[in-house]
CSV table of C-alpha atoms and ligand atoms in Angstrom, one decimal:
chain,number,residue,atom,x,y,z
E,642,MET,CA,226.2,-212.7,42.5
E,643,ASN,CA,224.1,-213.1,45.7
E,644,GLN,CA,221.1,-210.8,46.2
E,645,ARG,CA,222.1,-207.6,47.9
E,646,ILE,CA,221.9,-207.8,51.7
E,647,TYR,CA,221.4,-204.4,53.2
E,648,PHE,CA,222.6,-204.2,56.9
E,649,ASP,CA,223.2,-200.4,57.0
E,650,ASN,CA,219.9,-199.1,58.2
E,651,ALA,CA,221.4,-196.7,60.6
E,652,ALA,CA,222.9,-194.9,57.6
E,653,THR,CA,219.6,-194.8,55.8
E,654,THR,CA,216.5,-196.9,55.2
E,655,SER,CA,214.4,-197.7,52.1
E,656,LEU,CA,211.4,-195.5,51.4
E,657,ASP,CA,208.2,-197.3,52.3
E,658,ALA,CA,205.6,-197.7,49.5
E,659,GLU,CA,202.8,-196.2,51.7
E,660,VAL,CA,205.0,-193.2,52.4
E,661,LEU,CA,205.6,-192.7,48.7
E,662,ALA,CA,201.9,-193.0,48.1
E,663,ALA,CA,201.2,-190.3,50.6
E,664,MET,CA,203.8,-188.0,49.1
E,665,MET,CA,202.8,-188.6,45.5
E,666,PRO,CA,199.9,-186.1,45.2
E,667,TYR,CA,202.2,-183.3,46.4
E,668,LEU,CA,204.8,-184.2,43.7
E,669,THR,CA,202.1,-184.2,41.0
E,670,GLU,CA,198.7,-182.5,41.0
E,671,LYS,CA,198.8,-180.8,44.4
E,672,PHE,CA,201.6,-178.3,43.7
E,673,GLY,CA,200.1,-175.1,45.0
E,674,ASN,CA,202.3,-172.8,47.0
E,675,PRO,CA,201.2,-173.1,50.7
E,676,SER,CA,201.7,-169.3,51.1
E,677,SER,CA,199.1,-168.5,48.4
E,678,ILE,CA,195.8,-167.3,49.5
E,679,TYR,CA,193.6,-169.2,47.0
E,680,SER,CA,192.2,-172.6,47.9
E,681,TYR,CA,194.8,-174.4,45.8
E,682,GLY,CA,197.5,-173.1,48.1
E,683,ARG,CA,195.4,-173.5,51.2
E,684,GLU,CA,195.2,-177.2,50.4
E,685,THR,CA,199.0,-177.7,50.7
E,686,ARG,CA,199.2,-175.5,53.8
E,687,MET,CA,196.6,-177.8,55.3
E,688,ALA,CA,198.7,-180.8,54.5
E,689,ILE,CA,201.7,-179.2,56.3
E,690,GLU,CA,199.7,-178.3,59.4
E,691,THR,CA,198.1,-181.7,59.5
E,692,ALA,CA,201.5,-183.3,59.3
E,693,ARG,CA,202.8,-181.0,62.1
E,694,LYS,CA,199.8,-182.0,64.3
E,695,SER,CA,200.4,-185.6,63.7
E,696,VAL,CA,204.1,-185.5,64.5
E,697,ALA,CA,203.4,-183.4,67.6
E,698,LYS,CA,200.8,-185.8,68.9
E,699,ILE,CA,203.1,-188.8,68.4
E,700,LEU,CA,205.9,-187.2,70.3
E,701,ASN,CA,203.5,-185.7,72.9
E,702,ALA,CA,204.5,-182.2,72.1
E,703,HIS,CA,202.5,-179.1,71.0
E,704,PRO,CA,202.4,-178.4,67.2
E,705,SER,CA,203.9,-175.0,67.8
E,706,GLU,CA,207.0,-176.8,69.2
E,707,ILE,CA,207.7,-178.7,65.9
E,708,PHE,CA,209.6,-177.1,63.1
E,709,PHE,CA,210.2,-178.8,59.8
E,710,THR,CA,213.8,-178.8,58.5
E,711,SER,CA,216.0,-180.4,55.9
E,712,GLY,CA,217.1,-183.2,58.3
E,713,GLY,CA,219.1,-184.0,61.4
E,714,THR,CA,222.2,-181.9,60.5
E,715,GLU,CA,220.3,-178.7,60.0
E,716,SER,CA,218.3,-179.3,63.2
E,717,SER,CA,221.3,-179.9,65.4
E,718,ASN,CA,223.2,-177.0,63.9
E,719,THR,CA,220.2,-174.7,64.5
E,720,ALA,CA,219.7,-175.8,68.1
E,721,ILE,CA,223.4,-175.6,69.1
E,722,ASN,CA,224.0,-172.2,67.4
E,723,ALA,CA,220.8,-170.8,68.9
E,724,ALA,CA,221.7,-171.9,72.4
E,725,VAL,CA,225.0,-170.0,72.2
E,726,ARG,CA,223.8,-167.0,70.2
E,727,ASP,CA,220.3,-166.5,71.5
E,728,LEU,CA,220.2,-168.2,74.9
E,729,GLY,CA,223.5,-167.0,76.4
E,730,CYS,CA,225.2,-170.4,76.7
E,731,LYS,CA,229.0,-169.7,76.7
E,732,HIS,CA,230.0,-173.2,77.7
E,733,ILE,CA,229.2,-176.3,75.8
E,734,ILE,CA,229.4,-179.8,77.3
E,735,THR,CA,229.3,-182.6,74.8
E,736,SER,CA,230.9,-186.1,74.3
E,737,PRO,CA,233.6,-187.3,72.0
E,738,ILE,CA,231.2,-189.9,70.4
E,739,GLU,CA,228.6,-187.4,69.0
E,740,HIS,CA,227.7,-187.3,65.3
E,741,HIS,CA,229.7,-184.8,63.3
E,742,ALA,CA,226.6,-182.7,62.9
E,743,THR,CA,227.1,-181.9,66.6
E,744,LEU,CA,230.9,-182.2,66.9
E,745,HIS,CA,231.8,-180.0,64.0
E,746,THR,CA,229.2,-177.4,65.1
E,747,VAL,CA,230.5,-177.1,68.7
E,748,GLU,CA,234.1,-177.1,67.4
E,749,ASN,CA,233.2,-174.2,65.1
E,750,LEU,CA,231.8,-172.2,68.0
E,751,GLN,CA,234.9,-172.9,70.1
E,752,ARG,CA,237.1,-171.8,67.2
E,753,SER,CA,235.2,-168.5,66.7
E,754,GLY,CA,235.6,-167.8,70.4
E,755,GLU,CA,231.8,-167.9,71.1
E,756,ALA,CA,231.8,-170.8,73.5
E,757,ARG,CA,234.1,-172.8,75.7
E,758,LEU,CA,234.0,-176.6,75.1
E,759,SER,CA,234.2,-179.5,77.6
E,760,PHE,CA,234.0,-183.2,76.8
E,761,VAL,CA,232.3,-185.3,79.4
E,762,LYS,CA,234.0,-188.6,80.4
E,763,LEU,CA,232.8,-191.9,79.1
E,764,LEU,CA,232.5,-195.1,81.1
E,765,PRO,CA,234.1,-198.3,79.7
E,766,ASP,CA,230.9,-199.4,78.1
E,767,GLY,CA,230.6,-196.1,76.3
E,768,HIS,CA,227.9,-194.6,78.4
E,769,ILE,CA,228.2,-191.0,79.6
E,770,ASP,CA,229.7,-190.7,83.1
E,771,LEU,CA,226.9,-188.8,84.8
E,772,ALA,CA,229.0,-187.9,87.9
E,773,ASP,CA,231.5,-186.2,85.6
E,774,LEU,CA,228.7,-184.4,83.8
E,775,GLU,CA,227.4,-183.0,87.1
E,776,GLN,CA,230.9,-182.0,88.1
E,777,LEU,CA,231.3,-180.1,84.8
E,778,LEU,CA,227.9,-178.4,85.3
E,779,ARG,CA,228.6,-177.5,88.9
E,780,GLY,CA,232.0,-176.0,88.1
E,781,SER,CA,230.8,-173.9,85.2
E,782,ALA,CA,230.8,-170.1,85.8
E,783,GLU,CA,229.0,-169.6,82.5
E,784,LYS,CA,225.5,-170.8,81.5
E,785,SER,CA,226.0,-174.3,79.8
E,786,LEU,CA,224.5,-176.1,76.8
E,787,VAL,CA,224.6,-179.8,77.2
E,788,THR,CA,224.5,-181.6,73.8
E,789,LEU,CA,224.4,-185.4,74.1
E,790,MET,CA,222.9,-187.8,71.6
E,791,HIS,CA,220.0,-190.1,72.6
E,792,ALA,CA,221.2,-193.2,70.8
E,793,ASN,CA,224.7,-193.4,69.3
E,794,ASN,CA,224.6,-194.2,65.6
E,795,GLU,CA,227.7,-196.4,65.7
E,796,ILE,CA,227.4,-198.4,68.8
E,797,GLY,CA,223.8,-198.0,69.7
E,798,ASN,CA,224.2,-196.9,73.4
E,799,ILE,CA,221.1,-195.2,74.7
E,800,LEU,CA,221.4,-192.1,77.0
E,801,ASP,CA,219.2,-191.7,80.0
E,802,MET,CA,217.6,-188.5,78.8
E,803,ASP,CA,215.6,-188.0,82.0
E,804,ALA,CA,218.7,-188.2,84.2
E,805,VAL,CA,220.7,-185.8,82.0
E,806,GLY,CA,217.7,-183.5,81.6
E,807,ALA,CA,217.2,-183.4,85.4
E,808,LEU,CA,220.9,-182.4,85.9
E,809,CYS,CA,220.5,-179.7,83.3
E,810,ARG,CA,217.4,-178.3,85.1
E,811,LYS,CA,219.3,-178.4,88.4
E,812,TYR,CA,222.1,-176.3,87.0
E,813,ASN,CA,220.1,-174.1,84.7
E,814,ALA,CA,221.6,-175.5,81.6
E,815,VAL,CA,220.1,-175.9,78.1
E,816,PHE,CA,219.7,-179.5,76.9
E,817,HIS,CA,219.9,-180.5,73.2
E,818,SER,CA,219.7,-184.2,72.3
E,819,ASP,CA,220.4,-185.6,68.9
E,820,THR,CA,217.6,-188.0,68.6
E,821,VAL,CA,218.0,-188.8,64.9
E,822,GLN,CA,218.5,-192.6,65.6
E,823,THR,CA,215.5,-192.8,68.0
E,824,VAL,CA,212.7,-190.7,66.5
E,825,GLY,CA,210.7,-193.4,64.7
E,826,HIS,CA,212.2,-196.1,66.7
E,827,PHE,CA,211.4,-195.2,70.3
E,828,PRO,CA,208.3,-193.8,72.1
E,829,PHE,CA,208.7,-190.2,73.1
E,830,ASP,CA,206.8,-188.2,75.7
E,831,LEU,CA,208.2,-184.7,75.3
E,832,LYS,CA,205.8,-183.0,77.6
E,833,ASN,CA,207.2,-185.1,80.4
E,834,THR,CA,210.9,-185.1,79.3
E,835,PRO,CA,213.2,-182.4,80.6
E,836,VAL,CA,214.8,-181.5,77.2
E,837,ASP,CA,214.9,-178.2,75.2
E,838,PHE,CA,215.7,-179.4,71.7
E,839,ILE,CA,215.5,-182.7,69.9
E,840,THR,CA,216.0,-183.6,66.3
E,841,GLY,CA,214.6,-186.2,63.8
E,842,SER,CA,215.3,-187.3,60.3
E,843,ALA,CA,212.7,-189.1,58.1
E,844,HIS,CA,215.2,-191.3,56.1
E,845,LYS,CA,216.2,-193.2,59.3
E,846,PHE,CA,212.6,-194.7,59.5
E,847,HIS,CA,211.6,-195.4,56.0
E,848,GLY,CA,210.7,-191.8,55.1
E,849,PRO,CA,212.3,-189.5,52.5
E,850,LYS,CA,215.9,-188.1,52.7
E,851,GLY,CA,216.3,-184.4,53.2
E,852,THR,CA,213.4,-183.9,55.6
E,853,GLY,CA,213.6,-183.6,59.4
E,854,ILE,CA,212.3,-181.9,62.5
E,855,LEU,CA,213.6,-179.7,65.2
E,856,TYR,CA,211.5,-179.7,68.4
E,857,ILE,CA,212.0,-176.6,70.4
E,858,ASN,CA,210.4,-176.6,73.9
E,859,GLU,CA,207.7,-173.9,74.2
E,860,ASN,CA,209.7,-172.3,77.1
E,861,ILE,CA,212.7,-171.6,74.9
E,862,LYS,CA,212.7,-168.5,72.6
E,863,ILE,CA,215.2,-168.4,69.8
E,864,LYS,CA,215.6,-166.0,66.8
E,865,PRO,CA,214.7,-166.9,63.3
E,866,PHE,CA,217.3,-169.3,61.8
E,867,VAL,CA,216.6,-168.7,58.1
E,868,HIS,CA,215.6,-165.2,57.1
E,869,GLY,CA,213.2,-164.5,54.3
E,870,GLY,CA,209.4,-165.2,54.1
E,871,GLY,CA,207.2,-166.0,57.0
E,872,GLN,CA,207.2,-169.9,56.7
E,873,GLU,CA,207.5,-172.1,59.8
E,874,ARG,CA,206.1,-169.2,61.9
E,875,ASN,CA,208.8,-166.8,60.7
E,876,MET,CA,211.6,-169.1,62.0
E,877,ARG,CA,212.7,-170.9,58.8
E,878,ALA,CA,212.0,-169.0,55.7
E,879,GLY,CA,211.6,-170.7,52.3
E,880,THR,CA,208.8,-172.5,50.4
E,881,GLU,CA,208.2,-175.7,52.3
E,882,ASN,CA,209.2,-179.2,51.2
E,883,ILE,CA,205.6,-180.2,51.3
E,884,TYR,CA,206.1,-183.8,50.0
E,885,GLY,CA,209.0,-184.3,52.4
E,886,ILE,CA,206.9,-183.0,55.3
E,887,VAL,CA,204.0,-185.2,54.4
E,888,GLY,CA,206.4,-188.2,54.0
E,889,PHE,CA,208.0,-187.4,57.4
E,890,ALA,CA,204.6,-187.6,59.2
E,891,LYS,CA,203.4,-190.6,57.3
E,892,ALA,CA,206.7,-192.5,58.0
E,893,LEU,CA,206.4,-191.6,61.7
E,894,GLU,CA,202.8,-192.7,61.8
E,895,LEU,CA,203.6,-196.1,60.3
E,896,ALA,CA,206.7,-196.5,62.6
E,897,THR,CA,204.6,-195.7,65.6
E,898,ALA,CA,201.7,-198.0,64.7
E,899,ASN,CA,204.0,-201.0,64.2
E,900,HIS,CA,206.6,-200.1,66.8
E,901,LEU,CA,206.2,-203.0,69.2
E,902,ALA,CA,206.2,-205.7,66.5
E,903,ASP,CA,209.0,-204.1,64.5
E,904,ARG,CA,211.1,-203.6,67.7
E,905,GLU,CA,210.6,-207.2,68.6
E,906,LYS,CA,211.6,-208.5,65.2
E,907,ILE,CA,214.6,-206.2,64.7
E,908,GLY,CA,215.9,-206.7,68.2
E,909,GLY,CA,215.5,-210.4,67.7
E,910,LEU,CA,217.7,-210.2,64.5
E,911,LYS,CA,220.4,-208.2,66.4
E,912,LYS,CA,220.5,-210.9,69.2
E,913,TYR,CA,220.5,-213.7,66.6
E,914,MET,CA,223.4,-212.1,64.8
E,915,ALA,CA,225.4,-211.6,68.0
E,916,VAL,CA,224.9,-215.2,69.0
E,917,ALA,CA,225.8,-216.5,65.6
E,918,LEU,CA,228.9,-214.3,65.4
E,919,GLU,CA,230.1,-215.5,68.8
E,920,LYS,CA,229.6,-219.1,67.8
E,921,ASN,CA,231.3,-218.9,64.5
E,922,ILE,CA,234.0,-216.1,64.5
E,923,PRO,CA,236.8,-216.6,67.1
E,924,GLY,CA,237.8,-213.4,68.8
E,925,VAL,CA,234.8,-211.4,67.8
E,926,SER,CA,233.7,-208.7,70.4
E,927,PHE,CA,230.9,-206.2,70.6
E,928,ASN,CA,231.2,-202.4,71.2
E,929,GLY,CA,229.0,-200.5,73.6
E,930,ASP,CA,226.5,-201.7,76.1
E,931,VAL,CA,225.2,-204.4,73.7
E,932,ASN,CA,223.1,-206.3,76.1
E,933,GLY,CA,222.0,-203.3,78.2
E,934,LYS,CA,220.8,-199.8,77.3
E,935,SER,CA,221.2,-200.2,73.6
E,936,LEU,CA,219.2,-199.4,70.5
E,937,TYR,CA,217.7,-202.6,69.0
E,938,THR,CA,218.7,-201.7,65.4
E,939,VAL,CA,222.5,-201.4,65.8
E,940,LEU,CA,225.2,-204.1,66.4
E,941,SER,CA,228.8,-203.0,66.4
E,942,ALA,CA,231.3,-205.9,66.1
E,943,SER,CA,235.0,-205.9,66.2
E,944,PHE,CA,237.1,-208.7,64.5
E,945,PRO,CA,240.7,-209.5,65.1
E,946,ALA,CA,242.9,-207.7,62.6
E,947,SER,CA,244.6,-209.9,60.0
E,948,GLU,CA,245.8,-209.4,56.5
E,949,ARG,CA,242.4,-210.7,55.4
E,950,SER,CA,240.2,-208.8,57.8
E,951,GLU,CA,241.9,-205.5,56.9
E,952,MET,CA,239.9,-205.7,53.7
E,953,LEU,CA,236.7,-206.7,55.3
E,954,LEU,CA,234.4,-203.9,54.3
E,955,PHE,CA,235.7,-204.0,50.7
E,956,ASN,CA,235.2,-207.8,50.6
E,957,LEU,CA,231.7,-207.6,52.1
E,958,ASP,CA,230.9,-205.2,49.3
E,959,ILE,CA,232.2,-207.6,46.7
E,960,HIS,CA,229.8,-210.2,48.3
E,961,ASN,CA,227.0,-207.7,47.9
E,962,ILE,CA,226.7,-207.1,51.6
E,963,CYS,CA,226.1,-203.4,52.7
E,964,ALA,CA,227.5,-202.6,56.2
E,965,SER,CA,229.3,-199.6,57.6
E,966,GLY,CA,232.9,-199.3,58.7
E,967,GLY,CA,233.7,-198.2,62.2
E,968,SER,CA,237.4,-199.2,62.5
E,969,ALA,CA,239.6,-197.2,64.8
E,970,CYS,CA,242.3,-197.5,62.2
E,971,THR,CA,243.8,-194.2,61.0
E,972,SER,CA,245.9,-195.5,58.1
E,973,GLY,CA,245.4,-194.6,54.5
E,974,ALA,CA,242.7,-192.3,53.3
E,975,ASP,CA,240.1,-193.5,55.8
E,976,ALA,CA,240.5,-191.6,59.1
E,977,GLY,CA,238.5,-194.3,60.8
E,978,SER,CA,235.8,-193.8,63.3
E,979,HIS,CA,236.1,-191.2,66.0
E,980,VAL,CA,233.6,-193.2,68.1
E,981,ILE,CA,235.6,-196.4,68.1
E,982,ARG,CA,238.8,-194.4,68.7
E,983,ALA,CA,237.2,-192.7,71.7
E,984,LEU,CA,236.2,-196.1,73.1
E,985,LYS,CA,239.3,-198.2,72.3
E,986,ASN,CA,242.8,-196.7,71.9
E,987,LYS,CA,244.1,-199.7,70.0
E,988,ALA,CA,243.7,-200.1,66.3
E,989,GLU,CA,244.4,-203.9,66.0
E,990,GLN,CA,240.7,-204.7,65.4
E,991,VAL,CA,238.5,-204.3,62.5
E,992,THR,CA,235.1,-202.9,63.4
E,993,VAL,CA,231.9,-203.2,61.4
E,994,ARG,CA,228.5,-201.8,62.2
E,995,PHE,CA,225.5,-204.0,61.2
E,996,SER,CA,222.2,-202.2,61.5
E,997,PHE,CA,218.9,-203.8,60.8
E,998,SER,CA,215.4,-202.9,59.6
E,999,LYS,CA,212.0,-204.7,59.6
E,1000,TYR,CA,212.8,-205.9,56.1
E,1001,ASN,CA,215.8,-208.0,57.2
E,1002,THR,CA,215.6,-211.7,57.9
E,1003,GLU,CA,217.4,-214.5,59.9
E,1004,LYS,CA,218.3,-216.1,56.5
E,1005,GLU,CA,220.2,-212.9,55.6
E,1006,VAL,CA,222.0,-213.0,59.0
E,1007,ASP,CA,223.0,-216.6,58.3
E,1008,GLU,CA,224.4,-215.7,54.9
E,1009,VAL,CA,226.4,-212.8,56.3
E,1010,VAL,CA,227.8,-214.9,59.1
E,1011,GLU,CA,228.7,-217.6,56.6
E,1012,THR,CA,230.5,-215.0,54.4
E,1013,LEU,CA,232.3,-213.6,57.4
E,1014,LYS,CA,233.6,-217.0,58.3
E,1015,GLU,CA,235.6,-216.8,55.0
E,1016,LEU,CA,236.5,-213.2,55.2
E,1017,VAL,CA,237.9,-212.8,58.8
A,1600,PLP,N1,222.7,-187.5,63.9
A,1600,PLP,C1,222.9,-188.8,63.9
A,1600,PLP,C2,223.0,-189.6,65.1
A,1600,PLP,C3,222.8,-189.4,62.6
A,1600,PLP,O1,222.9,-190.8,62.6
A,1600,PLP,C4,222.6,-188.7,61.4
A,1600,PLP,C5,222.6,-189.3,60.1
A,1600,PLP,O2,223.6,-189.9,59.6
A,1600,PLP,C6,222.5,-187.3,61.5
A,1600,PLP,C7,222.6,-186.7,62.8
A,1600,PLP,C8,222.4,-186.4,60.4
A,1600,PLP,O3,221.1,-186.5,59.9
A,1600,PLP,P1,220.7,-186.0,58.4
A,1600,PLP,O4,221.3,-187.1,57.5
A,1600,PLP,O5,219.2,-186.0,58.4
A,1600,PLP,O6,221.3,-184.7,58.2
């Protein structure tokens, strides 16, 4: 059996050894409760606040705007529910290609009658139609929440956050962006970005799973989202996930320090694979704005459907290659991808998302393309 090739880094990444080393003391000897008043507890409190300061500095935010959570899902749920319940947004504008952490949350608010829901139109390349967004905002009698993701996890398209934020400010709307695929992969300057809430998740950039952030702009005042003790400035009660928080900050520090080199390497692999696929696989096409405003980690490819290619993901797995499905197909138990369905209404293609990290190589790309030549 070949060595495993892991091309599913948009799903999750491996934990960096340096991140684990930074977390280790808090999994072993430094176990004091950060709420305790003795020095043993103060030491862990200090670790949390140092992590918060570091994250805030990297994102150019104030430490009081950073809340540690259990990940991207909790952060988006919190922001969206708070915008409706605490900030008076009775109209939600989103897109059909958001992550389920957003879509299922807004659908729940619609079902409960707490908010009306509108879907903004998409352009043929999968980008948000900003003219349609403005029309929806202008025509809304209620205060709106706009929730649009920064980079799409399936096709990699990147949203112009400044343009969307400017429209939101113009129409007095709240703006939440799911930035789970970009925090750790993209330089943020939150003091100069017109956004109210963003989210981050450590396991997308070689940090631990189950740990994330919610950024809440200092001008936004929401109610506590988990009730109990006074942790996270009375907003999210519960004894903190200290090692997760330390791991989040360390992973973000490493990602930021090496951003340019990693970006160049990973973006190079994406291009290399796109060219190799075009050269070797007849009928291959790419989804989203692959050569334009697109995240350098994600390549979504569609292959012509055939008896062989129907089994593509299964066969890739047999060859020890990890990649994600993204087929529009709705047959069988797999409901297919809502993102690909929203972009293409025909199912006669098989879509696979390849997503890369700094640990991937051109040799691995060559091997995967060779295997695909047999499987498609
Ligand atoms: N949003 C996007 C775009 C994602 O890719 C993911 C992860 O799959 C999430 C949200 C959910 O993040 P988490 O796994 O930290 O809950």
